[in-house]
Short mmCIF file of C-alpha atoms in Angstrom, two decimals:
data_model
loop_
_atom_site.label_atom_id
_atom_site.label_comp_id
_atom_site.label_asym_id
_atom_site.label_seq_id
_atom_site.Cartn_x
_atom_site.Cartn_y
_atom_site.Cartn_z
CA MET A 1 -33.21 97.40 42.61
CA ARG A 2 -33.00 100.35 43.80
CA ILE A 3 -34.68 101.81 46.60
CA LEU A 4 -34.98 105.49 47.43
CA GLY A 5 -36.51 106.19 51.06
CA ILE A 6 -38.06 109.02 51.77
CA SER A 7 -38.45 110.42 55.13
CA ALA A 8 -39.63 114.45 54.74
CA PHE A 9 -41.82 117.31 56.45
CA TYR A 10 -41.76 116.77 60.23
CA HIS A 11 -38.43 116.60 62.25
CA ASP A 12 -35.58 115.81 60.90
CA SER A 13 -36.01 114.85 56.75
CA ALA A 14 -32.72 112.68 56.06
CA ALA A 15 -33.33 110.03 52.85
CA ALA A 16 -31.79 106.35 51.65
CA LEU A 17 -30.57 104.49 49.58
CA VAL A 18 -31.16 100.54 49.23
CA GLU A 19 -29.35 98.64 46.42
CA ASP A 20 -30.06 94.54 46.39
CA GLY A 21 -30.66 94.70 50.23
CA GLN A 22 -27.74 96.47 51.05
CA ILE A 23 -27.68 99.73 52.48
CA VAL A 24 -25.72 102.56 50.66
CA ALA A 25 -25.40 105.44 51.83
CA ALA A 26 -28.26 108.04 53.87
CA ALA A 27 -27.80 111.62 54.76
CA GLN A 28 -29.91 113.53 57.23
CA GLU A 29 -30.91 117.29 55.60
CA GLU A 30 -29.66 119.27 58.21
CA ARG A 31 -26.62 118.13 57.81
CA PHE A 32 -26.40 120.19 53.77
CA SER A 33 -28.46 123.41 55.18
CA ARG A 34 -27.03 123.48 58.76
CA ILE A 35 -31.66 123.91 59.74
CA LYS A 36 -31.32 121.54 63.03
CA HIS A 37 -34.28 119.27 62.40
CA ASP A 38 -34.48 120.75 59.36
CA PRO A 39 -38.21 119.19 58.15
CA ASP A 40 -38.06 120.31 54.43
CA TRP A 41 -37.79 118.40 51.18
CA PRO A 42 -34.58 116.30 51.76
CA ALA A 43 -32.97 117.40 48.53
CA GLN A 44 -29.67 117.43 49.04
CA ALA A 45 -29.85 114.30 51.02
CA ILE A 46 -30.71 112.82 48.07
CA GLU A 47 -28.82 114.64 46.11
CA THR A 48 -25.88 113.19 48.38
CA CYS A 49 -27.27 109.42 48.78
CA LEU A 50 -27.39 108.94 44.42
CA ALA A 51 -23.70 110.65 43.71
CA GLN A 52 -22.01 108.18 46.07
CA ALA A 53 -24.49 105.47 45.04
CA GLY A 54 -23.10 106.20 41.17
CA CYS A 55 -26.36 106.66 40.06
CA THR A 56 -29.41 109.16 38.87
CA LEU A 57 -32.59 109.45 40.98
CA ALA A 58 -33.73 107.18 36.56
CA ASP A 59 -32.28 104.65 37.81
CA VAL A 60 -34.16 103.76 41.07
CA ASP A 61 -36.91 101.52 40.89
CA GLN A 62 -39.42 102.25 44.07
CA VAL A 63 -39.47 105.40 46.11
CA ALA A 64 -40.81 104.74 49.67
CA TYR A 65 -41.94 107.36 52.83
CA TYR A 66 -41.91 106.24 55.78
CA GLU A 67 -45.82 106.39 57.01
CA LYS A 68 -49.28 106.70 55.52
CA PRO A 69 -50.25 110.53 56.19
CA LEU A 70 -53.72 109.75 55.74
CA LEU A 71 -54.18 107.33 58.29
CA LYS A 72 -52.55 109.74 59.85
CA PHE A 73 -55.13 112.13 59.11
CA GLU A 74 -57.87 110.31 60.01
CA ARG A 75 -55.53 109.83 64.02
CA LEU A 76 -56.08 113.33 64.00
CA LEU A 77 -59.55 114.10 63.04
CA GLU A 78 -61.20 111.44 65.32
CA THR A 79 -59.24 112.35 68.09
CA HIS A 80 -60.99 115.88 67.68
CA LEU A 81 -64.19 114.11 66.85
CA ALA A 82 -64.10 112.80 70.77
CA THR A 83 -62.43 116.09 72.81
CA ALA A 84 -64.86 118.00 70.29
CA PRO A 85 -65.65 121.04 71.52
CA ARG A 86 -61.87 121.15 73.74
CA GLY A 87 -59.71 120.21 71.62
CA PHE A 88 -60.92 122.19 68.54
CA ALA A 89 -58.03 125.44 69.56
CA ALA A 90 -55.93 122.21 69.07
CA PHE A 91 -57.49 121.26 65.50
CA ALA A 92 -57.75 124.65 64.71
CA GLN A 93 -53.48 125.32 64.94
CA ALA A 94 -53.04 122.07 62.58
CA MET A 95 -55.79 121.63 60.00
CA PRO A 96 -54.20 124.25 57.74
CA VAL A 97 -50.75 123.46 57.42
CA TRP A 98 -53.00 119.89 56.52
CA LEU A 99 -55.77 121.39 54.28
CA LYS A 100 -52.07 122.86 52.52
CA GLU A 101 -49.66 120.38 52.14
CA LYS A 102 -49.43 116.99 53.97
CA LEU A 103 -53.65 115.76 52.93
CA PHE A 104 -51.47 116.29 49.39
CA LEU A 105 -48.12 114.50 49.61
CA LYS A 106 -47.82 111.91 47.39
CA PRO A 107 -48.83 114.32 44.37
CA LEU A 108 -46.51 116.45 46.37
CA ILE A 109 -43.74 114.23 45.62
CA VAL A 110 -44.09 113.03 42.98
CA ARG A 111 -44.49 116.45 41.70
CA LYS A 112 -40.41 116.79 43.76
CA LEU A 113 -39.20 113.30 41.92
CA SER A 114 -40.23 114.58 38.49
CA ALA A 115 -38.42 118.20 39.01
CA LEU A 116 -34.90 115.80 39.32
CA ALA A 117 -36.52 113.18 36.44
CA PRO A 118 -39.30 114.24 34.50
CA GLY A 119 -40.73 111.38 31.96
CA ILE A 120 -40.72 108.77 34.63
CA ASP A 121 -44.04 108.05 36.36
CA TRP A 122 -43.41 108.49 39.73
CA GLU A 123 -47.39 108.26 41.07
CA SER A 124 -46.34 104.21 40.00
CA ARG A 125 -42.57 104.31 41.63
CA LEU A 126 -43.63 105.74 44.80
CA LEU A 127 -44.77 103.81 48.06
CA PHE A 128 -46.29 104.49 51.71
CA SER A 129 -45.19 102.17 55.09
CA GLU A 130 -47.34 102.32 57.73
CA HIS A 131 -44.43 103.62 60.84
CA HIS A 132 -43.85 101.57 63.32
CA LEU A 133 -42.92 99.06 60.02
CA SER A 134 -41.12 101.17 59.41
CA HIS A 135 -39.05 101.46 62.15
CA ALA A 136 -38.88 97.35 63.04
CA ALA A 137 -36.90 97.95 59.34
CA SER A 138 -34.29 100.62 59.68
CA ALA A 139 -33.74 98.64 63.34
CA PHE A 140 -34.03 94.66 62.11
CA TYR A 141 -32.92 94.96 58.06
CA PRO A 142 -29.69 95.93 59.31
CA SER A 143 -29.20 94.30 62.01
CA PRO A 144 -26.83 90.91 61.74
CA PHE A 145 -29.96 88.60 62.27
CA GLU A 146 -31.30 86.29 59.97
CA ARG A 147 -34.61 85.85 62.59
CA ALA A 148 -35.48 88.61 65.56
CA ALA A 149 -37.99 89.76 67.55
CA VAL A 150 -38.89 93.58 67.10
CA LEU A 151 -40.04 95.95 69.71
CA THR A 152 -40.29 99.32 68.24
CA LEU A 153 -41.50 102.99 70.60
CA ASP A 154 -41.67 106.31 69.92
CA GLY A 155 -44.32 108.47 70.20
CA VAL A 156 -46.42 107.82 67.85
CA GLY A 157 -47.01 107.10 64.44
CA GLU A 158 -50.82 106.81 62.63
CA TRP A 159 -52.13 105.41 65.44
CA CYS A 160 -49.75 102.41 67.06
CA SER A 161 -47.45 104.40 69.76
CA THR A 162 -45.46 100.81 69.93
CA SER A 163 -45.02 97.35 68.49
CA LEU A 164 -44.29 94.25 69.05
CA GLY A 165 -43.20 92.01 66.04
CA PHE A 166 -41.02 89.52 64.59
CA GLY A 167 -38.38 89.69 61.29
CA GLU A 168 -36.81 86.48 59.66
CA GLY A 169 -34.43 86.32 56.21
CA ALA A 170 -37.01 88.91 54.86
CA ASP A 171 -40.81 88.69 55.91
CA LEU A 172 -40.91 91.62 58.93
CA ARG A 173 -44.78 91.65 60.96
CA LEU A 174 -46.49 93.53 63.70
CA ASP A 175 -47.54 91.01 65.34
CA ARG A 176 -49.24 93.50 68.64
CA GLU A 177 -50.01 97.21 69.74
CA LEU A 178 -50.09 100.03 71.63
CA GLN A 179 -51.98 103.04 70.10
CA PHE A 180 -52.48 106.43 70.83
CA PRO A 181 -52.82 108.21 72.76
CA HIS A 182 -50.99 105.25 75.89
CA SER A 183 -47.45 106.19 74.02
CA LEU A 184 -44.11 106.22 76.71
CA GLY A 185 -42.39 108.56 73.62
CA LEU A 186 -45.28 110.89 74.35
CA LEU A 187 -44.85 110.33 78.12
CA TYR A 188 -40.83 111.64 77.83
CA SER A 189 -41.74 114.30 76.02
CA ALA A 190 -43.76 115.40 78.86
CA PHE A 191 -41.44 115.82 81.09
CA THR A 192 -39.19 116.92 78.07
CA TYR A 193 -41.10 119.89 77.80
CA TYR A 194 -42.34 120.47 81.67
CA CYS A 195 -38.11 120.56 82.34
CA GLY A 196 -38.43 123.61 79.84
CA PHE A 197 -37.25 122.45 76.22
CA LYS A 198 -38.20 121.63 73.05
CA VAL A 199 -40.74 119.10 72.65
CA ASN A 200 -39.06 116.55 69.16
CA ALA A 201 -35.42 118.22 69.88
CA GLY A 202 -34.66 118.65 73.11
CA GLU A 203 -35.64 115.13 74.44
CA TYR A 204 -31.26 114.83 73.80
CA LYS A 205 -30.78 117.59 76.13
CA LEU A 206 -33.19 115.33 79.09
CA MET A 207 -31.14 111.95 78.44
CA GLY A 208 -28.41 114.29 78.69
CA LEU A 209 -29.38 115.81 82.36
CA ALA A 210 -30.50 112.21 84.14
CA PRO A 211 -27.14 111.46 85.25
CA TYR A 212 -27.23 114.26 87.55
CA GLY A 213 -29.82 113.97 89.33
CA GLU A 214 -31.22 111.37 91.72
CA PRO A 215 -35.17 109.10 90.88
CA ARG A 216 -36.57 111.02 93.53
CA PHE A 217 -39.68 110.96 91.42
CA ALA A 218 -39.56 107.76 89.35
CA GLN A 219 -42.29 106.06 92.62
CA SER A 220 -44.68 108.84 91.27
CA ILE A 221 -44.81 108.11 87.88
CA LEU A 222 -45.17 104.13 87.88
CA ASP A 223 -48.58 105.25 91.00
CA GLN A 224 -49.78 107.98 88.95
CA LEU A 225 -49.25 108.22 85.24
CA ILE A 226 -48.28 105.78 84.00
CA ASP A 227 -49.93 101.75 84.61
CA LEU A 228 -46.75 98.82 84.04
CA LYS A 229 -48.47 95.49 82.89
CA ALA A 230 -46.66 92.61 84.22
CA ASP A 231 -46.24 91.32 80.40
CA GLY A 232 -44.48 95.16 79.17
CA SER A 233 -47.87 96.61 78.03
CA PHE A 234 -49.23 99.94 79.70
CA ARG A 235 -51.79 103.15 80.34
CA LEU A 236 -51.05 106.18 80.73
CA ASP A 237 -53.25 108.61 83.03
CA LEU A 238 -54.65 111.23 80.24
CA ARG A 239 -55.94 113.53 83.52
CA TYR A 240 -52.34 114.31 83.25
CA PHE A 241 -52.03 115.44 80.35
CA ASP A 242 -53.22 117.79 78.19
CA TYR A 243 -51.06 116.66 74.49
CA VAL A 244 -54.45 114.79 73.18
CA ALA A 245 -57.02 117.93 73.35
CA GLY A 246 -55.18 120.90 74.22
CA LEU A 247 -51.01 122.98 73.21
CA ARG A 248 -49.77 122.23 76.00
CA MET A 249 -48.12 118.53 76.70
CA THR A 250 -48.69 118.50 80.13
CA ASN A 251 -51.61 120.23 83.07
CA ALA A 252 -52.34 121.73 85.96
CA ARG A 253 -53.33 118.62 86.94
CA PHE A 254 -49.84 117.38 86.36
CA ASP A 255 -48.05 121.30 88.37
CA THR A 256 -49.67 119.57 90.87
CA LEU A 257 -47.83 116.13 91.57
CA PHE A 258 -44.86 117.21 90.87
CA GLY A 259 -44.36 120.56 92.85
CA GLY A 260 -45.06 122.99 90.81
CA PRO A 261 -44.97 124.84 86.71
CA PRO A 262 -43.08 123.71 84.04
CA ARG A 263 -39.72 125.80 83.74
CA ALA A 264 -39.78 128.78 81.57
CA ALA A 265 -37.07 127.99 78.08
CA GLU A 266 -34.14 129.28 79.41
CA SER A 267 -34.60 129.92 82.94
CA ALA A 268 -31.88 128.49 85.23
CA LEU A 269 -31.74 124.55 85.63
CA THR A 270 -32.20 123.07 89.01
CA GLN A 271 -31.46 119.52 91.27
CA ARG A 272 -36.02 119.40 91.10
CA HIS A 273 -35.21 119.46 86.92
CA MET A 274 -31.77 116.92 87.40
CA ASP A 275 -34.49 114.50 89.83
CA LEU A 276 -37.58 114.93 86.60
CA ALA A 277 -34.88 113.72 84.62
CA ALA A 278 -33.59 110.90 86.26
CA SER A 279 -36.83 109.68 87.07
CA ILE A 280 -38.31 109.30 83.68
CA GLN A 281 -35.61 107.94 82.35
CA ALA A 282 -35.25 105.65 85.03
CA VAL A 283 -39.56 105.13 84.76
CA THR A 284 -39.12 104.63 80.81
CA GLU A 285 -35.88 101.99 80.93
CA ASP A 286 -38.38 99.55 83.16
CA VAL A 287 -40.37 99.94 80.77
CA VAL A 288 -38.52 99.43 78.15
CA LEU A 289 -36.92 96.04 79.67
CA ARG A 290 -40.44 95.01 81.25
#
């Protein structure tokens, strides 16, 4: 059986081809388009995967998309209703994109596939996986382990931001999860934003900056921003953040805690920014390993 996996329409679009349980090819679209973090339909990545496997799209039995868009829209809608009217600006910014394309990803993907391989009922072959189950599968199935605990952490999927599960053989389940807005990934992205880098793009720059600093703000993060429990679960103090209902990651309370406004993009990096990077890196590692 051949399964084509697709990630698209958010950031870093990509494709992978699995044949009888083995990954035979994988590629990111930005490698071909030369557009960093290219979010578009991964046409060239798909073409490359099929060529490497020596098959055509018509030979593919199933196509898997990495998350469930309707559940993601549910989160967006419920979050707006819970914070209205404060979150209207963010909601109004997101709605045109959702109403134009993201709510209708299934027919869009079917059209894309049909253009490449007409005459096939792609709707019946198209599957949607939950976001964190996709993360867990990409970690467990290529691993050398027959059975393993599986931990996933990111910004947010549909609702889930952190999951703990178990894999054995072909079986994989997620047993526990933490949900939006409490997210280690979004905490890291908040510092990415605060240090003047682009969210969902510049986190690697923040990580690269960390070794040049000292974690002198780590205790402030642990005391004020994140309530870390003995079992590794956590909650964020949302009074310091604006990502739930606003258009920014952080707010004035965050600025006061760390001694100033966010760094302007492309402005000079100071030792303070390096220390902030070192601090959130240390806290992130502490949370992951707890």
